[in-house]
Amino acid sequence: APRNRQTPRARAQTHMRSALCVAHASSALDARGAGTSRAQKCVSLARLSRHEQRRRAAPAHERASVRARAAVQAPPNVKSDKYAPLPAVPFENVHWVDDLEGLQRATAAVRAQTAGVNVSDNVRLPPCVGLDAEWRPGDNTPVALLQVATRDEVFLIDLLATAPRGCAPEVIEATDELLKAILWEEKLYKLGFSFGYDVKRMKASYSHLSVWDETCKNLVDVKQLAYAASPNKMSLRCGLAVLTRQVIGCMLDKKEQCSDWAKRPLTASQRAYAAADGYSLCLIFDKCLTMIKEDDDVLRILTEVVEAGEPLRGLPRKVKKVRVLKQKERAKAAKRGGQGKPCQFARETALEEANADILSALESVGKVVGGRKGAIELLAGEQDIRHKNDGRNVHAWANAMAVFVSVGKPQTRGPTTFWERDGEIYMKWDGKAGGALDEDIARLRRSKSSEVTKPVDGEGDVAGDSALLFIRRPPGQYMFCGRLENVGQSSSDKDVAVCRLVDAESVRTSDTYFQLIGCRLSGSVPSDVKVV
């Protein structure tokens, strides 16, 4: 007769009952102890499964060895077995740069890449450098390390020791020359992985450098290049580790990605990670060029990749379709209000709970943004923000605060005073005159810019330590003046904050600078102000 077949659910129930019976019999047998007769043990063993009988019949040392082997054996890592680790950069080829001599040596090595080289002579190996940046995790931390990798060696530039305003003038000038030799050279291909954000963060961290006067030339995003060069059009939605595995068949260790890059000295593991991160870009670049069959197509594809920029500009059709579907889902969610009525706040975030996109907003310093709604749109980025005007002259974001200042005629004396000293613009702001609360004034007093942030080991950044300035002359519109940094206090009024305009150089280029700030500048510091 054919064997009765059980449904999967019935089979699972049978296995469960068998396991429970075995466990109950085993515990009962152990509870009887040494006083149990041999006949009783045989009866109990008969009730167990054959596998359990064989296991119990084996000597004790054999059972222990089996358990030990089972504990040591781990499930095989398919990725580790299939892909070899990325070859480490030789120790003697990794150079730590934190002084004038090291900056000059790195600049000479970068310029040697393009000295007497014609790109059209060898299109398969054009001059290139891999670029990457690291910083301590946080919204308001400066870029701490810049990796510059050639095909032969890697330079780890300690920006915390070579780029801040407090460094020696010759060191700052040498840092500027190195960055210009990298970013301004048209014959040199700059390789990065979403490096545009790193450039924005470096510009926000060290805005006093003159390298930012011009844009970066011939910046190649290796993810975009891999998509254009591969015949099967690999996905653009991947990280550097996945891209390294797909293109060159090696594993890139990313364990140190979110470590504390502001702590000195760096560990050996951090240095190895930083060197491998920059060097892998050169390997991916060379491999992608070998995928292109015709030599005539290499320069054409490189030009298209440079013009396309980061992958957000040239997304494949599948990714665009996913984004459209998500937009439709958000639109449906916005209509799920009470009793089927549309709810306009269903997908909006309260301003106090949202993070301002400071790095993207810094590109609009000196521009007119309109009213307060325009200021919110500038800082919100792609977020939908909900805000109710409470009469205060500040907007308190989760990670920053926006200060709104209205000035009158130049001859009138208002609650806000501006003066200039050593090329820097300073502001004395009376918060209570504009309806600010005590907590708003205290928040502004602990404001600091990214370029002067000093990380403290073991402590996180204080929430809301960034301050942004918007200024107008009523009934005109607000102009975005960039970041504020608290530099002093007033000896006569505790409600007064003294700040420096960090992005004053960009503000001076605005058409409305003179009528808002320039005509009100004083050459002397107010008598009641103490600048630290």
Coordinates of C-alpha atoms in Angstrom, one line a residue:
A1 CA 0.0 0.0 0.0
P2 CA 1.3 3.5 -0.7
R3 CA 2.7 5.4 2.2
N4 CA 0.4 8.0 3.8
R5 CA 1.7 11.5 3.0
Q6 CA 1.5 14.2 5.6
T7 CA 1.0 17.9 5.0
P8 CA 3.9 20.2 5.9
R9 CA 2.0 21.5 8.9
A10 CA 1.3 17.9 10.2
R11 CA 4.9 16.8 9.6
A12 CA 6.1 19.8 11.6
Q13 CA 3.8 19.0 14.5
T14 CA 5.0 15.3 14.5
H15 CA 8.6 16.4 14.7
M16 CA 7.8 18.8 17.5
R17 CA 6.1 16.0 19.5
S18 CA 9.0 13.7 19.0
A19 CA 11.5 16.3 20.1
L20 CA 9.5 17.0 23.3
C21 CA 9.3 13.3 24.1
V22 CA 13.1 12.9 23.7
A23 CA 13.8 15.9 25.8
H24 CA 11.4 14.6 28.6
A25 CA 12.9 11.1 28.6
S26 CA 16.4 12.5 28.7
S27 CA 15.7 14.8 31.7
A28 CA 13.9 11.9 33.5
L29 CA 16.8 9.6 33.0
D30 CA 19.3 12.2 34.3
A31 CA 17.1 12.8 37.4
R32 CA 17.1 9.1 38.4
G33 CA 20.8 9.3 39.1
A34 CA 23.2 6.5 40.0
G35 CA 20.5 4.6 42.0
T36 CA 18.6 3.6 38.9
S37 CA 18.8 -0.1 38.1
R38 CA 20.2 -1.2 34.8
A39 CA 16.9 -2.7 33.7
Q40 CA 15.1 0.6 34.3
K41 CA 17.8 2.5 32.3
C42 CA 17.4 0.0 29.4
V43 CA 13.6 0.6 29.4
S44 CA 14.1 4.4 29.4
L45 CA 16.7 4.2 26.6
A46 CA 14.3 2.1 24.5
R47 CA 11.9 5.0 24.5
L48 CA 14.5 7.3 23.0
S49 CA 15.3 7.6 19.3
R50 CA 18.1 5.5 17.7
H51 CA 20.3 8.6 17.3
E52 CA 19.9 9.5 21.0
Q53 CA 20.7 5.8 22.0
R54 CA 23.9 5.8 20.0
R55 CA 24.9 9.2 21.5
R56 CA 24.4 8.0 25.1
A57 CA 26.1 4.7 24.4
A58 CA 29.3 6.5 23.3
P59 CA 32.0 7.1 26.0
A60 CA 32.1 10.4 27.8
H61 CA 35.3 11.6 26.2
E62 CA 34.0 11.0 22.7
R63 CA 30.8 12.9 23.5
A64 CA 32.9 15.9 24.7
S65 CA 35.1 15.9 21.6
V66 CA 32.0 15.9 19.4
R67 CA 30.6 18.9 21.3
A68 CA 33.9 20.7 21.1
R69 CA 34.2 20.1 17.3
A70 CA 30.6 21.4 16.8
A71 CA 31.3 24.5 18.9
V72 CA 34.5 25.3 16.9
Q73 CA 33.0 24.8 13.5
A74 CA 31.4 28.0 12.2
P75 CA 29.2 28.3 9.1
P76 CA 31.4 29.1 6.1
N77 CA 31.6 32.7 4.9
V78 CA 30.8 32.5 1.3
K79 CA 32.1 36.0 0.4
S80 CA 35.4 35.5 2.2
D81 CA 35.9 32.1 0.5
K82 CA 35.1 33.4 -2.9
Y83 CA 36.9 36.8 -2.8
A84 CA 40.4 37.5 -1.7
P85 CA 41.1 40.5 0.5
L86 CA 42.4 43.7 -1.1
P87 CA 46.2 43.6 -1.2
A88 CA 47.5 45.9 1.5
V89 CA 49.6 49.0 0.4
P90 CA 53.2 48.4 1.5
F91 CA 54.0 50.2 4.8
E92 CA 56.9 52.1 3.2
N93 CA 54.6 53.5 0.5
V94 CA 52.2 55.1 3.0
H95 CA 53.3 58.6 4.2
W96 CA 51.8 60.5 7.1
V97 CA 51.8 64.2 6.4
D98 CA 51.4 66.7 9.2
D99 CA 54.2 69.3 8.6
L100 CA 55.5 71.7 6.0
E101 CA 58.1 69.2 4.6
G102 CA 55.5 66.5 4.2
L103 CA 53.1 68.8 2.3
Q104 CA 55.9 69.8 -0.1
R105 CA 56.8 66.2 -0.7
A106 CA 53.1 65.3 -1.4
T107 CA 52.7 68.3 -3.8
A108 CA 55.8 67.3 -5.7
A109 CA 54.5 63.7 -6.0
V110 CA 51.1 64.9 -7.4
R111 CA 52.7 67.3 -9.9
A112 CA 55.0 64.5 -11.1
Q113 CA 51.9 62.6 -12.3
T114 CA 51.3 65.1 -15.1
A115 CA 54.8 66.4 -15.8
G116 CA 55.5 65.8 -19.5
V117 CA 52.6 63.5 -19.9
N118 CA 50.2 63.7 -22.9
V119 CA 46.9 62.0 -22.1
S120 CA 46.2 61.0 -25.7
D121 CA 49.5 59.0 -25.8
N122 CA 48.4 56.4 -23.3
V123 CA 44.6 56.5 -22.9
R124 CA 44.6 53.2 -20.9
L125 CA 46.8 54.7 -18.1
P126 CA 46.0 58.4 -17.8
P127 CA 47.3 60.4 -14.8
C128 CA 45.0 60.0 -11.8
V129 CA 44.9 60.3 -8.0
G130 CA 42.4 58.6 -5.6
L131 CA 40.8 61.0 -3.1
D132 CA 38.8 60.3 0.0
A133 CA 38.2 62.2 3.3
E134 CA 37.5 61.1 6.8
W135 CA 36.0 62.9 9.8
R136 CA 34.8 62.2 13.3
P137 CA 31.1 61.1 13.2
G138 CA 28.9 64.1 13.8
D139 CA 27.1 66.9 12.0
N140 CA 29.5 69.7 13.1
T141 CA 32.9 68.0 13.0
P142 CA 35.7 69.2 10.6
V143 CA 37.3 67.0 8.1
A144 CA 40.3 65.4 9.9
L145 CA 42.0 63.4 7.2
L146 CA 42.5 63.6 3.4
Q147 CA 43.8 60.5 1.5
V148 CA 45.7 61.2 -1.7
A149 CA 46.6 58.0 -3.5
T150 CA 48.6 57.5 -6.7
R151 CA 49.4 54.2 -8.4
D152 CA 52.6 53.9 -6.4
E153 CA 52.1 55.5 -2.9
V154 CA 49.5 57.0 -0.6
F155 CA 49.7 60.3 1.4
L156 CA 47.6 60.7 4.5
I157 CA 47.1 64.4 5.0
D158 CA 46.4 65.4 8.6
L159 CA 44.1 68.4 8.0
L160 CA 43.7 69.1 11.7
A161 CA 47.4 69.9 11.9
T162 CA 47.8 71.6 8.5
A163 CA 44.6 73.5 7.6
P164 CA 43.0 75.4 10.6
R165 CA 43.3 79.1 10.9
G166 CA 45.6 78.8 13.9
C167 CA 48.4 77.0 11.9
A168 CA 51.5 78.8 10.8
P169 CA 51.0 80.9 7.6
E170 CA 53.6 78.9 5.6
V171 CA 51.8 75.6 6.5
I172 CA 48.4 76.9 5.5
E173 CA 49.9 78.1 2.2
A174 CA 51.5 74.7 1.6
T175 CA 48.2 73.0 2.2
D176 CA 46.5 75.4 -0.2
E177 CA 49.2 74.6 -2.9
L178 CA 48.7 70.9 -2.5
L179 CA 44.9 71.1 -2.9
K180 CA 45.3 73.4 -5.9
A181 CA 47.8 71.0 -7.5
I182 CA 45.1 68.2 -7.1
L183 CA 41.8 69.9 -7.7
W184 CA 42.8 72.6 -10.3
E185 CA 45.0 70.4 -12.6
E186 CA 43.1 69.7 -15.8
K187 CA 45.4 66.8 -17.0
L188 CA 44.9 64.9 -13.7
Y189 CA 41.8 62.8 -13.2
K190 CA 40.5 63.0 -9.6
L191 CA 38.9 59.7 -8.6
G192 CA 36.3 59.6 -5.9
F193 CA 33.3 57.8 -4.5
S194 CA 30.6 60.5 -4.0
F195 CA 33.5 62.8 -3.4
G196 CA 31.4 65.9 -4.0
Y197 CA 30.0 65.8 -0.5
D198 CA 33.6 65.5 0.9
V199 CA 34.5 68.6 -1.0
K200 CA 31.5 70.5 0.5
R201 CA 32.5 69.3 3.9
M202 CA 36.2 70.4 3.5
K203 CA 35.0 73.8 2.2
A204 CA 32.8 74.2 5.2
S205 CA 35.6 73.1 7.6
Y206 CA 38.3 75.3 6.1
S207 CA 36.6 78.1 4.2
H208 CA 39.6 80.5 4.6
L209 CA 41.6 78.5 2.0
S210 CA 41.8 80.1 -1.5
V211 CA 41.5 76.7 -3.3
W212 CA 37.7 77.0 -3.1
D213 CA 37.8 80.0 -5.5
E214 CA 37.6 77.6 -8.4
T215 CA 35.7 74.4 -8.9
C216 CA 37.3 70.9 -9.1
K217 CA 38.2 69.9 -12.6
N218 CA 38.0 66.4 -14.1
L219 CA 36.4 64.7 -11.1
V220 CA 35.5 61.1 -11.9
D221 CA 33.0 59.2 -9.8
V222 CA 34.2 55.6 -10.0
K223 CA 30.7 54.3 -9.5
Q224 CA 29.5 56.2 -12.5
L225 CA 32.5 55.0 -14.5
A226 CA 31.9 51.4 -13.7
Y227 CA 28.3 51.8 -14.8
A228 CA 29.4 53.3 -18.1
A229 CA 32.3 50.9 -18.8
S230 CA 30.7 47.6 -17.8
P231 CA 28.8 45.8 -20.6
N232 CA 26.1 44.6 -18.2
K233 CA 25.5 48.0 -16.6
M234 CA 26.1 47.2 -13.0
S235 CA 23.9 48.8 -10.3
L236 CA 24.6 52.3 -9.1
R237 CA 23.0 51.6 -5.7
C238 CA 26.0 50.1 -3.9
G239 CA 28.8 51.1 -1.6
L240 CA 32.6 51.2 -2.2
A241 CA 33.1 47.7 -0.7
V242 CA 30.5 46.2 -3.0
L243 CA 31.9 48.0 -6.1
T244 CA 35.4 46.8 -5.2
R245 CA 34.2 43.3 -5.0
Q246 CA 32.3 43.5 -8.3
V247 CA 35.0 45.2 -10.4
I248 CA 38.3 43.8 -9.2
G249 CA 37.1 40.8 -7.2
C250 CA 38.6 41.7 -3.8
M251 CA 37.1 42.3 -0.4
L252 CA 37.5 45.8 1.1
D253 CA 37.4 45.9 4.9
K254 CA 35.2 48.8 6.1
K255 CA 35.4 48.1 9.9
E256 CA 37.1 51.5 10.6
Q257 CA 34.8 53.6 8.6
C258 CA 32.9 55.1 11.6
S259 CA 35.8 55.3 14.0
D260 CA 37.2 58.4 15.7
W261 CA 39.3 60.0 12.9
A262 CA 40.0 63.1 15.0
K263 CA 41.9 61.2 17.7
R264 CA 45.7 61.3 17.4
P265 CA 47.7 59.2 16.8
L266 CA 45.6 57.0 14.5
T267 CA 45.8 53.3 15.1
A268 CA 47.6 51.0 12.6
S269 CA 44.2 49.6 11.6
Q270 CA 42.9 53.1 10.8
R271 CA 46.0 53.9 8.7
A272 CA 45.7 50.6 6.8
Y273 CA 42.0 51.3 6.1
A274 CA 42.6 54.9 5.0
A275 CA 45.4 53.8 2.6
A276 CA 43.3 51.0 1.2
D277 CA 40.3 53.2 0.7
G278 CA 42.2 55.7 -1.5
Y279 CA 44.3 53.1 -3.3
S280 CA 41.2 51.0 -4.3
L281 CA 39.9 53.9 -6.3
C282 CA 43.0 53.7 -8.6
L283 CA 42.5 49.9 -9.0
I284 CA 38.9 50.3 -9.9
F285 CA 39.7 53.1 -12.4
D286 CA 42.4 51.1 -14.2
K287 CA 40.1 48.0 -14.3
C288 CA 37.2 49.9 -15.7
L289 CA 39.4 51.3 -18.5
T290 CA 40.3 47.8 -19.5
M291 CA 36.6 46.9 -19.9
I292 CA 36.3 49.5 -22.7
K293 CA 37.1 47.7 -26.0
E294 CA 38.1 50.5 -28.3
D295 CA 40.9 53.1 -27.4
D296 CA 38.9 55.8 -29.1
D297 CA 36.0 55.3 -26.7
V298 CA 38.1 55.7 -23.5
L299 CA 38.4 59.5 -23.6
R300 CA 34.8 59.9 -24.8
I301 CA 33.5 57.8 -21.9
L302 CA 35.7 59.7 -19.4
T303 CA 34.4 63.0 -20.6
E304 CA 30.8 61.8 -20.3
V305 CA 31.4 60.6 -16.8
V306 CA 33.0 63.9 -15.7
E307 CA 30.1 65.8 -17.1
A308 CA 27.5 63.5 -15.5
G309 CA 29.0 64.0 -12.1
E310 CA 27.7 61.8 -9.3
P311 CA 25.2 59.1 -10.1
L312 CA 22.2 61.1 -8.8
R313 CA 22.2 62.9 -12.2
G314 CA 22.1 59.8 -14.3
L315 CA 20.1 57.2 -12.5
P316 CA 19.0 54.1 -14.5
R317 CA 15.4 53.7 -15.4
K318 CA 14.8 51.1 -12.7
V319 CA 15.9 53.4 -9.9
K320 CA 13.8 56.3 -11.3
K321 CA 10.8 54.0 -11.3
V322 CA 11.3 53.0 -7.7
R323 CA 11.5 56.7 -6.7
V324 CA 8.3 57.5 -8.5
L325 CA 6.5 54.7 -6.7
K326 CA 7.8 56.0 -3.4
Q327 CA 6.5 59.4 -4.2
K328 CA 3.1 58.0 -5.0
E329 CA 3.1 56.1 -1.7
R330 CA 3.9 59.2 0.2
A331 CA 1.1 61.1 -1.5
K332 CA -1.4 58.3 -0.5
A333 CA -0.1 58.4 3.1
A334 CA -0.7 62.2 3.2
K335 CA -4.4 61.6 2.6
R336 CA -4.9 59.2 5.4
G337 CA -6.2 61.7 7.9
G338 CA -9.1 61.2 10.4
Q339 CA -12.3 59.9 8.8
G340 CA -10.8 59.8 5.3
K341 CA -10.1 63.5 5.2
P342 CA -6.9 64.8 3.7
C343 CA -4.2 65.5 6.3
Q344 CA -1.6 68.0 5.1
F345 CA 0.7 67.3 8.1
A346 CA 0.7 63.5 7.7
R347 CA 4.3 63.5 6.3
E348 CA 5.7 66.7 7.6
T349 CA 8.3 67.0 10.3
A350 CA 8.2 69.6 13.0
L351 CA 11.1 72.1 12.6
E352 CA 12.3 71.5 16.1
E353 CA 12.8 67.8 15.3
A354 CA 14.4 68.2 11.9
N355 CA 18.1 68.5 11.0
A356 CA 19.1 71.5 8.9
D357 CA 21.1 70.7 5.8
I358 CA 23.9 73.1 6.6
L359 CA 26.5 71.9 4.0
S360 CA 24.1 72.3 1.1
A361 CA 22.9 75.7 2.4
L362 CA 26.4 77.1 2.5
E363 CA 26.5 77.1 -1.3
S364 CA 23.8 79.9 -1.1
V365 CA 25.7 82.3 1.2
G366 CA 25.2 85.9 0.0
K367 CA 21.9 85.1 -1.9
V368 CA 18.5 86.4 -1.2
V369 CA 16.1 83.6 0.0
G370 CA 12.9 85.6 0.5
G371 CA 10.9 85.5 3.7
R372 CA 11.2 83.0 6.6
K373 CA 9.5 80.4 4.6
G374 CA 12.3 80.7 2.0
A375 CA 14.9 80.3 4.8
I376 CA 13.1 77.1 5.9
E377 CA 13.1 75.7 2.4
L378 CA 16.8 76.5 2.1
L379 CA 17.7 74.6 5.2
A380 CA 15.2 71.8 4.9
G381 CA 16.7 70.2 1.7
E382 CA 14.3 67.5 0.7
Q383 CA 12.4 67.4 4.0
D384 CA 8.8 68.6 4.4
I385 CA 8.9 70.9 7.4
R386 CA 6.0 72.1 9.6
H387 CA 6.5 75.3 11.5
K388 CA 4.3 77.8 13.4
N389 CA 5.4 81.4 13.8
D390 CA 5.6 82.1 17.5
G391 CA 6.9 85.7 17.2
R392 CA 10.6 84.9 18.0
N393 CA 13.4 86.0 15.8
V394 CA 15.0 82.6 15.7
H395 CA 14.2 79.2 14.3
A396 CA 15.3 76.4 16.6
W397 CA 16.3 73.3 14.5
A398 CA 17.4 70.1 16.0
N399 CA 21.1 70.6 15.1
A400 CA 21.2 74.4 14.5
M401 CA 19.5 77.7 15.0
A402 CA 18.7 80.3 12.5
V403 CA 18.9 84.0 13.6
F404 CA 16.8 86.6 11.8
V405 CA 18.0 90.2 12.0
S406 CA 16.1 93.3 10.7
V407 CA 18.1 96.5 10.3
G408 CA 16.9 100.0 9.9
K409 CA 18.4 103.1 8.3
P410 CA 22.2 103.4 8.5
Q411 CA 22.0 106.5 10.7
T412 CA 19.7 104.8 13.2
R413 CA 21.0 102.8 16.1
G414 CA 19.4 99.4 16.5
P415 CA 19.8 96.3 18.7
T416 CA 22.4 94.9 16.3
T417 CA 25.8 96.4 15.7
F418 CA 28.5 95.4 13.2
W419 CA 32.2 96.2 13.1
E420 CA 35.3 95.1 11.3
R421 CA 38.7 94.1 12.6
D422 CA 41.6 92.4 10.8
G423 CA 39.4 91.7 7.8
E424 CA 36.8 89.8 9.9
I425 CA 33.2 91.0 10.5
Y426 CA 31.7 90.9 14.0
M427 CA 28.2 91.3 15.2
K428 CA 26.7 92.3 18.6
W429 CA 23.2 90.9 18.9
D430 CA 20.6 91.7 21.5
G431 CA 18.3 88.7 21.5
K432 CA 15.7 90.0 24.0
A433 CA 15.0 93.0 21.7
G434 CA 13.8 90.6 19.1
G435 CA 11.8 88.4 21.4
A436 CA 14.3 85.6 21.8
L437 CA 14.1 83.4 24.9
D438 CA 16.9 82.8 27.4
E439 CA 17.5 79.3 25.9
D440 CA 17.9 80.8 22.4
I441 CA 20.6 83.3 23.7
A442 CA 22.4 80.5 25.5
R443 CA 22.3 78.3 22.4
L444 CA 23.8 81.1 20.3
R445 CA 26.6 81.6 22.9
R446 CA 27.8 78.1 22.4
S447 CA 27.7 78.3 18.6
K448 CA 30.9 77.3 16.8
S449 CA 31.9 76.8 13.2
S450 CA 33.0 73.6 11.7
E451 CA 36.5 74.8 11.1
V452 CA 37.2 75.6 14.8
T453 CA 35.4 72.7 16.3
K454 CA 37.8 70.9 18.7
P455 CA 36.6 67.3 19.3
V456 CA 36.7 66.0 22.9
D457 CA 37.6 62.3 23.3
G458 CA 34.6 60.4 24.7
E459 CA 32.1 63.2 24.3
G460 CA 29.6 63.9 21.6
D461 CA 28.8 67.2 20.0
V462 CA 26.3 69.5 21.8
A463 CA 23.0 69.5 20.1
G464 CA 22.4 72.7 18.2
D465 CA 25.9 74.2 18.3
S466 CA 25.6 75.7 14.8
A467 CA 24.1 79.1 14.3
L468 CA 23.1 80.7 10.9
L469 CA 22.4 84.3 10.1
F470 CA 19.6 85.8 7.9
I471 CA 19.5 89.6 7.6
R472 CA 17.1 92.1 5.9
R473 CA 16.0 95.7 5.8
P474 CA 12.2 95.8 6.0
P475 CA 10.1 95.4 4.0
G476 CA 12.8 93.7 1.9
Q477 CA 13.7 90.0 1.8
Y478 CA 16.3 88.1 3.9
M479 CA 19.8 87.5 2.7
F480 CA 21.6 84.3 3.9
C481 CA 24.9 85.3 5.6
G482 CA 26.2 81.9 6.6
R483 CA 27.5 80.7 10.0
L484 CA 28.0 82.5 13.2
E485 CA 30.6 81.7 15.8
N486 CA 30.4 83.0 19.4
V487 CA 33.7 84.9 20.2
G488 CA 32.9 87.0 23.3
Q489 CA 30.3 88.7 25.5
S490 CA 29.1 92.0 26.7
S491 CA 30.1 93.3 30.1
S492 CA 26.9 95.4 30.6
D493 CA 24.1 93.1 29.3
K494 CA 23.8 89.4 29.8
D495 CA 21.3 89.1 27.0
V496 CA 23.8 90.2 24.3
A497 CA 25.9 87.7 22.2
V498 CA 29.0 88.7 20.3
C499 CA 29.6 86.6 17.1
R500 CA 31.9 86.4 14.1
L501 CA 30.6 86.0 10.6
V502 CA 32.5 82.9 9.5
D503 CA 31.5 83.2 5.8
A504 CA 32.1 86.9 5.6
E505 CA 34.2 86.6 2.4
S506 CA 31.3 85.1 0.5
V507 CA 28.9 87.7 2.0
R508 CA 31.0 90.6 0.6
T509 CA 30.4 89.4 -2.9
S510 CA 26.7 89.8 -2.6
D511 CA 24.9 92.7 -4.4
T512 CA 23.0 93.6 -1.2
Y513 CA 26.0 93.4 1.2
F514 CA 26.6 97.1 1.4
Q515 CA 23.1 98.2 2.1
L516 CA 22.6 95.6 4.7
I517 CA 26.0 95.3 6.5
G518 CA 28.7 97.4 4.7
C519 CA 27.2 100.8 5.4
R520 CA 26.8 99.9 9.1
L521 CA 30.4 98.7 9.7
S522 CA 32.3 100.4 12.5
G523 CA 36.0 100.5 12.7
S524 CA 36.2 100.2 16.5
V525 CA 35.0 97.5 18.9
P526 CA 32.1 98.6 21.2
S527 CA 33.3 99.6 24.6
D528 CA 31.2 97.1 26.5
V529 CA 32.2 94.1 24.3
K530 CA 35.0 91.7 25.2
V531 CA 36.2 89.5 22.4
V532 CA 38.0 86.3 23.3

